[in-house]
Amino acid sequence: MQYLISSDLGGFLMNFEIILVALALHTLIWEKLPHWGTWFNRLLALLPKPLQALYEGWRCPYCFGFWAALVGHSVTQIPTLPLFVERLAAQGMIGVLAGYFFDALASAVVIQIGKLGISALGWPAIKGEQASVEYFGQK
């Protein structure tokens, strides 16, 4: 899902691939897997204490989003803000490192906003489904 812009440099305004994958991973790892039976929680209990602390610390979508975006950008070479990263990279190695860092920060903000949006929409949707089941009965 990419949005084209008209620019003499060409390229895209923003890439959402890494953001969507990171948001999906955050939802899976911190919201879904702990409630799908006991196997995941047992697996977490077997991890060394530093990894357990890391799991608890990354519960925040912004924190997880930063590191997920940094790894995703490094592995795929797909930045969230390609024109911004391209312009920084023209400044040399420091610019490349700064581009990766700031790109991951921007991605983390969008991931956190996405998580807040999903949460904000989730509660009314659940209440609406419950009211519908109560009114029409279960099928």
PDB file of C-alpha atoms in Angstrom:
ATOM      1  CA  MET A   1       0.000   0.000   0.000  1.00  0.00           C
ATOM      2  CA  GLN A   2       2.028   2.916  -1.253  1.00  0.00           C
ATOM      3  CA  TYR A   3       0.970   6.446  -2.108  1.00  0.00           C
ATOM      4  CA  LEU A   4       2.634   8.097  -5.079  1.00  0.00           C
ATOM      5  CA  ILE A   5       3.631  11.710  -5.003  1.00  0.00           C
ATOM      6  CA  SER A   6       4.769  13.899  -7.851  1.00  0.00           C
ATOM      7  CA  SER A   7       8.381  14.743  -7.226  1.00  0.00           C
ATOM      8  CA  ASP A   8      11.425  15.391  -9.336  1.00  0.00           C
ATOM      9  CA  LEU A   9      13.189  12.757  -7.210  1.00  0.00           C
ATOM     10  CA  GLY A  10      10.484  10.176  -7.845  1.00  0.00           C
ATOM     11  CA  GLY A  11       9.479   7.700  -5.190  1.00  0.00           C
ATOM     12  CA  PHE A  12       6.792   7.354  -2.616  1.00  0.00           C
ATOM     13  CA  LEU A  13       5.553   9.545   0.181  1.00  0.00           C
ATOM     14  CA  MET A  14       5.215   6.715   2.660  1.00  0.00           C
ATOM     15  CA  ASN A  15       5.502   2.928   2.707  1.00  0.00           C
ATOM     16  CA  PHE A  16       3.176   1.085   5.059  1.00  0.00           C
ATOM     17  CA  GLU A  17       4.413  -2.508   4.653  1.00  0.00           C
ATOM     18  CA  ILE A  18       6.714  -2.596   7.686  1.00  0.00           C
ATOM     19  CA  ILE A  19       4.204  -0.653   9.784  1.00  0.00           C
ATOM     20  CA  LEU A  20       1.391  -3.110   9.028  1.00  0.00           C
ATOM     21  CA  VAL A  21       3.579  -6.158   9.656  1.00  0.00           C
ATOM     22  CA  ALA A  22       4.870  -4.699  12.941  1.00  0.00           C
ATOM     23  CA  LEU A  23       1.346  -3.810  14.076  1.00  0.00           C
ATOM     24  CA  ALA A  24       0.140  -7.314  13.217  1.00  0.00           C
ATOM     25  CA  LEU A  25       3.078  -8.881  15.091  1.00  0.00           C
ATOM     26  CA  HIS A  26       2.448  -6.707  18.145  1.00  0.00           C
ATOM     27  CA  THR A  27      -1.214  -7.671  18.175  1.00  0.00           C
ATOM     28  CA  LEU A  28      -0.387 -11.363  17.766  1.00  0.00           C
ATOM     29  CA  ILE A  29       2.425 -11.564  20.321  1.00  0.00           C
ATOM     30  CA  TRP A  30       1.018  -9.348  23.089  1.00  0.00           C
ATOM     31  CA  GLU A  31      -2.746  -9.569  22.671  1.00  0.00           C
ATOM     32  CA  LYS A  32      -3.664 -12.869  21.041  1.00  0.00           C
ATOM     33  CA  LEU A  33      -1.072 -15.570  21.836  1.00  0.00           C
ATOM     34  CA  PRO A  34      -1.228 -15.171  25.644  1.00  0.00           C
ATOM     35  CA  HIS A  35      -4.958 -16.022  25.486  1.00  0.00           C
ATOM     36  CA  TRP A  36      -4.783 -18.962  23.045  1.00  0.00           C
ATOM     37  CA  GLY A  37      -4.239 -21.731  25.529  1.00  0.00           C
ATOM     38  CA  THR A  38      -1.405 -22.100  28.009  1.00  0.00           C
ATOM     39  CA  TRP A  39       1.438 -23.118  25.691  1.00  0.00           C
ATOM     40  CA  PHE A  40       2.610 -19.556  24.936  1.00  0.00           C
ATOM     41  CA  ASN A  41       2.678 -18.502  28.594  1.00  0.00           C
ATOM     42  CA  ARG A  42       4.585 -21.693  29.480  1.00  0.00           C
ATOM     43  CA  LEU A  43       7.073 -20.885  26.721  1.00  0.00           C
ATOM     44  CA  LEU A  44       7.514 -17.375  28.127  1.00  0.00           C
ATOM     45  CA  ALA A  45       8.122 -18.819  31.594  1.00  0.00           C
ATOM     46  CA  LEU A  46      10.946 -20.968  30.183  1.00  0.00           C
ATOM     47  CA  LEU A  47      12.774 -17.950  28.757  1.00  0.00           C
ATOM     48  CA  PRO A  48      15.714 -16.463  30.683  1.00  0.00           C
ATOM     49  CA  LYS A  49      14.800 -13.556  32.965  1.00  0.00           C
ATOM     50  CA  PRO A  50      16.341 -10.880  30.675  1.00  0.00           C
ATOM     51  CA  LEU A  51      14.186 -12.068  27.747  1.00  0.00           C
ATOM     52  CA  GLN A  52      11.101 -12.125  29.976  1.00  0.00           C
ATOM     53  CA  ALA A  53      11.856  -8.522  30.991  1.00  0.00           C
ATOM     54  CA  LEU A  54      12.281  -7.624  27.323  1.00  0.00           C
ATOM     55  CA  TYR A  55       8.900  -9.178  26.516  1.00  0.00           C
ATOM     56  CA  GLU A  56       7.245  -7.150  29.271  1.00  0.00           C
ATOM     57  CA  GLY A  57       9.057  -3.963  28.260  1.00  0.00           C
ATOM     58  CA  TRP A  58       8.063  -4.256  24.620  1.00  0.00           C
ATOM     59  CA  ARG A  59       4.362  -4.501  25.454  1.00  0.00           C
ATOM     60  CA  CYS A  60       4.256  -0.805  24.510  1.00  0.00           C
ATOM     61  CA  PRO A  61       3.491  -0.530  20.763  1.00  0.00           C
ATOM     62  CA  TYR A  62       5.828   2.451  20.404  1.00  0.00           C
ATOM     63  CA  CYS A  63       8.804   0.602  21.910  1.00  0.00           C
ATOM     64  CA  PHE A  64       8.174  -2.566  19.933  1.00  0.00           C
ATOM     65  CA  GLY A  65       7.374  -0.545  16.823  1.00  0.00           C
ATOM     66  CA  PHE A  66      10.712   1.262  16.911  1.00  0.00           C
ATOM     67  CA  TRP A  67      12.765  -1.925  17.047  1.00  0.00           C
ATOM     68  CA  ALA A  68      10.531  -3.790  14.594  1.00  0.00           C
ATOM     69  CA  ALA A  69      10.783  -0.928  12.109  1.00  0.00           C
ATOM     70  CA  LEU A  70      14.543  -0.684  12.559  1.00  0.00           C
ATOM     71  CA  VAL A  71      14.974  -4.406  11.895  1.00  0.00           C
ATOM     72  CA  GLY A  72      12.411  -4.370   9.078  1.00  0.00           C
ATOM     73  CA  HIS A  73      14.090  -1.435   7.364  1.00  0.00           C
ATOM     74  CA  SER A  74      17.521  -3.050   7.741  1.00  0.00           C
ATOM     75  CA  VAL A  75      16.407  -6.418   6.375  1.00  0.00           C
ATOM     76  CA  THR A  76      14.157  -5.271   3.527  1.00  0.00           C
ATOM     77  CA  GLN A  77      15.773  -1.926   2.678  1.00  0.00           C
ATOM     78  CA  ILE A  78      12.235  -0.481   2.502  1.00  0.00           C
ATOM     79  CA  PRO A  79      12.094   2.720   4.538  1.00  0.00           C
ATOM     80  CA  THR A  80       8.813   4.169   5.741  1.00  0.00           C
ATOM     81  CA  LEU A  81       9.811   7.638   4.525  1.00  0.00           C
ATOM     82  CA  PRO A  82      11.963   6.966   1.442  1.00  0.00           C
ATOM     83  CA  LEU A  83      12.568  10.568   0.340  1.00  0.00           C
ATOM     84  CA  PHE A  84      13.636  11.587   3.834  1.00  0.00           C
ATOM     85  CA  VAL A  85      15.994   8.618   4.173  1.00  0.00           C
ATOM     86  CA  GLU A  86      17.375   9.187   0.670  1.00  0.00           C
ATOM     87  CA  ARG A  87      18.221  12.803   1.431  1.00  0.00           C
ATOM     88  CA  LEU A  88      19.922  11.897   4.704  1.00  0.00           C
ATOM     89  CA  ALA A  89      21.851   9.062   3.052  1.00  0.00           C
ATOM     90  CA  ALA A  90      23.368  11.577   0.656  1.00  0.00           C
ATOM     91  CA  GLN A  91      25.249  12.988   3.668  1.00  0.00           C
ATOM     92  CA  GLY A  92      27.366   9.847   4.078  1.00  0.00           C
ATOM     93  CA  MET A  93      27.452   7.099   6.678  1.00  0.00           C
ATOM     94  CA  ILE A  94      26.222   9.330   9.511  1.00  0.00           C
ATOM     95  CA  GLY A  95      23.276  10.300   7.310  1.00  0.00           C
ATOM     96  CA  VAL A  96      22.471   6.639   6.630  1.00  0.00           C
ATOM     97  CA  LEU A  97      22.480   5.832  10.350  1.00  0.00           C
ATOM     98  CA  ALA A  98      20.422   8.930  11.145  1.00  0.00           C
ATOM     99  CA  GLY A  99      17.989   7.997   8.363  1.00  0.00           C
ATOM    100  CA  TYR A 100      17.470   4.515   9.806  1.00  0.00           C
ATOM    101  CA  PHE A 101      16.999   5.939  13.314  1.00  0.00           C
ATOM    102  CA  PHE A 102      14.540   8.690  12.373  1.00  0.00           C
ATOM    103  CA  ASP A 103      12.666   6.389   9.994  1.00  0.00           C
ATOM    104  CA  ALA A 104      12.191   3.884  12.829  1.00  0.00           C
ATOM    105  CA  LEU A 105      10.983   6.671  15.144  1.00  0.00           C
ATOM    106  CA  ALA A 106       8.432   7.822  12.565  1.00  0.00           C
ATOM    107  CA  SER A 107       7.288   4.237  12.025  1.00  0.00           C
ATOM    108  CA  ALA A 108       6.914   3.719  15.778  1.00  0.00           C
ATOM    109  CA  VAL A 109       4.616   6.735  16.040  1.00  0.00           C
ATOM    110  CA  VAL A 110       2.399   5.411  13.227  1.00  0.00           C
ATOM    111  CA  ILE A 111       2.381   1.930  14.822  1.00  0.00           C
ATOM    112  CA  GLN A 112       1.299   3.422  18.154  1.00  0.00           C
ATOM    113  CA  ILE A 113      -1.429   5.467  16.463  1.00  0.00           C
ATOM    114  CA  GLY A 114      -2.566   2.322  14.650  1.00  0.00           C
ATOM    115  CA  LYS A 115      -2.747   0.400  17.922  1.00  0.00           C
ATOM    116  CA  LEU A 116      -4.704   3.206  19.574  1.00  0.00           C
ATOM    117  CA  GLY A 117      -7.061   3.300  16.590  1.00  0.00           C
ATOM    118  CA  ILE A 118      -7.656  -0.442  16.706  1.00  0.00           C
ATOM    119  CA  SER A 119      -8.323  -0.253  20.441  1.00  0.00           C
ATOM    120  CA  ALA A 120     -10.684   2.696  20.015  1.00  0.00           C
ATOM    121  CA  LEU A 121     -12.682   0.874  17.345  1.00  0.00           C
ATOM    122  CA  GLY A 122     -12.577  -2.471  19.120  1.00  0.00           C
ATOM    123  CA  TRP A 123     -14.609  -1.578  22.202  1.00  0.00           C
ATOM    124  CA  PRO A 124     -17.671  -0.186  20.374  1.00  0.00           C
ATOM    125  CA  ALA A 125     -17.527  -3.096  17.920  1.00  0.00           C
ATOM    126  CA  ILE A 126     -17.561  -5.644  20.756  1.00  0.00           C
ATOM    127  CA  LYS A 127     -20.425  -3.850  22.517  1.00  0.00           C
ATOM    128  CA  GLY A 128     -22.369  -3.683  19.244  1.00  0.00           C
ATOM    129  CA  GLU A 129     -21.889  -7.398  18.646  1.00  0.00           C
ATOM    130  CA  GLN A 130     -23.007  -8.204  22.198  1.00  0.00           C
ATOM    131  CA  ALA A 131     -26.113  -6.046  21.823  1.00  0.00           C
ATOM    132  CA  SER A 132     -26.879  -7.681  18.484  1.00  0.00           C
ATOM    133  CA  VAL A 133     -26.571 -11.172  19.980  1.00  0.00           C
ATOM    134  CA  GLU A 134     -28.803 -10.182  22.902  1.00  0.00           C
ATOM    135  CA  TYR A 135     -31.436  -8.675  20.637  1.00  0.00           C
ATOM    136  CA  PHE A 136     -31.501 -11.305  17.893  1.00  0.00           C
ATOM    137  CA  GLY A 137     -30.308 -14.278  19.910  1.00  0.00           C
ATOM    138  CA  GLN A 138     -27.473 -16.587  19.011  1.00  0.00           C
ATOM    139  CA  LYS A 139     -27.709 -18.603  15.823  1.00  0.00           C
TER     140      LYS A 139
END
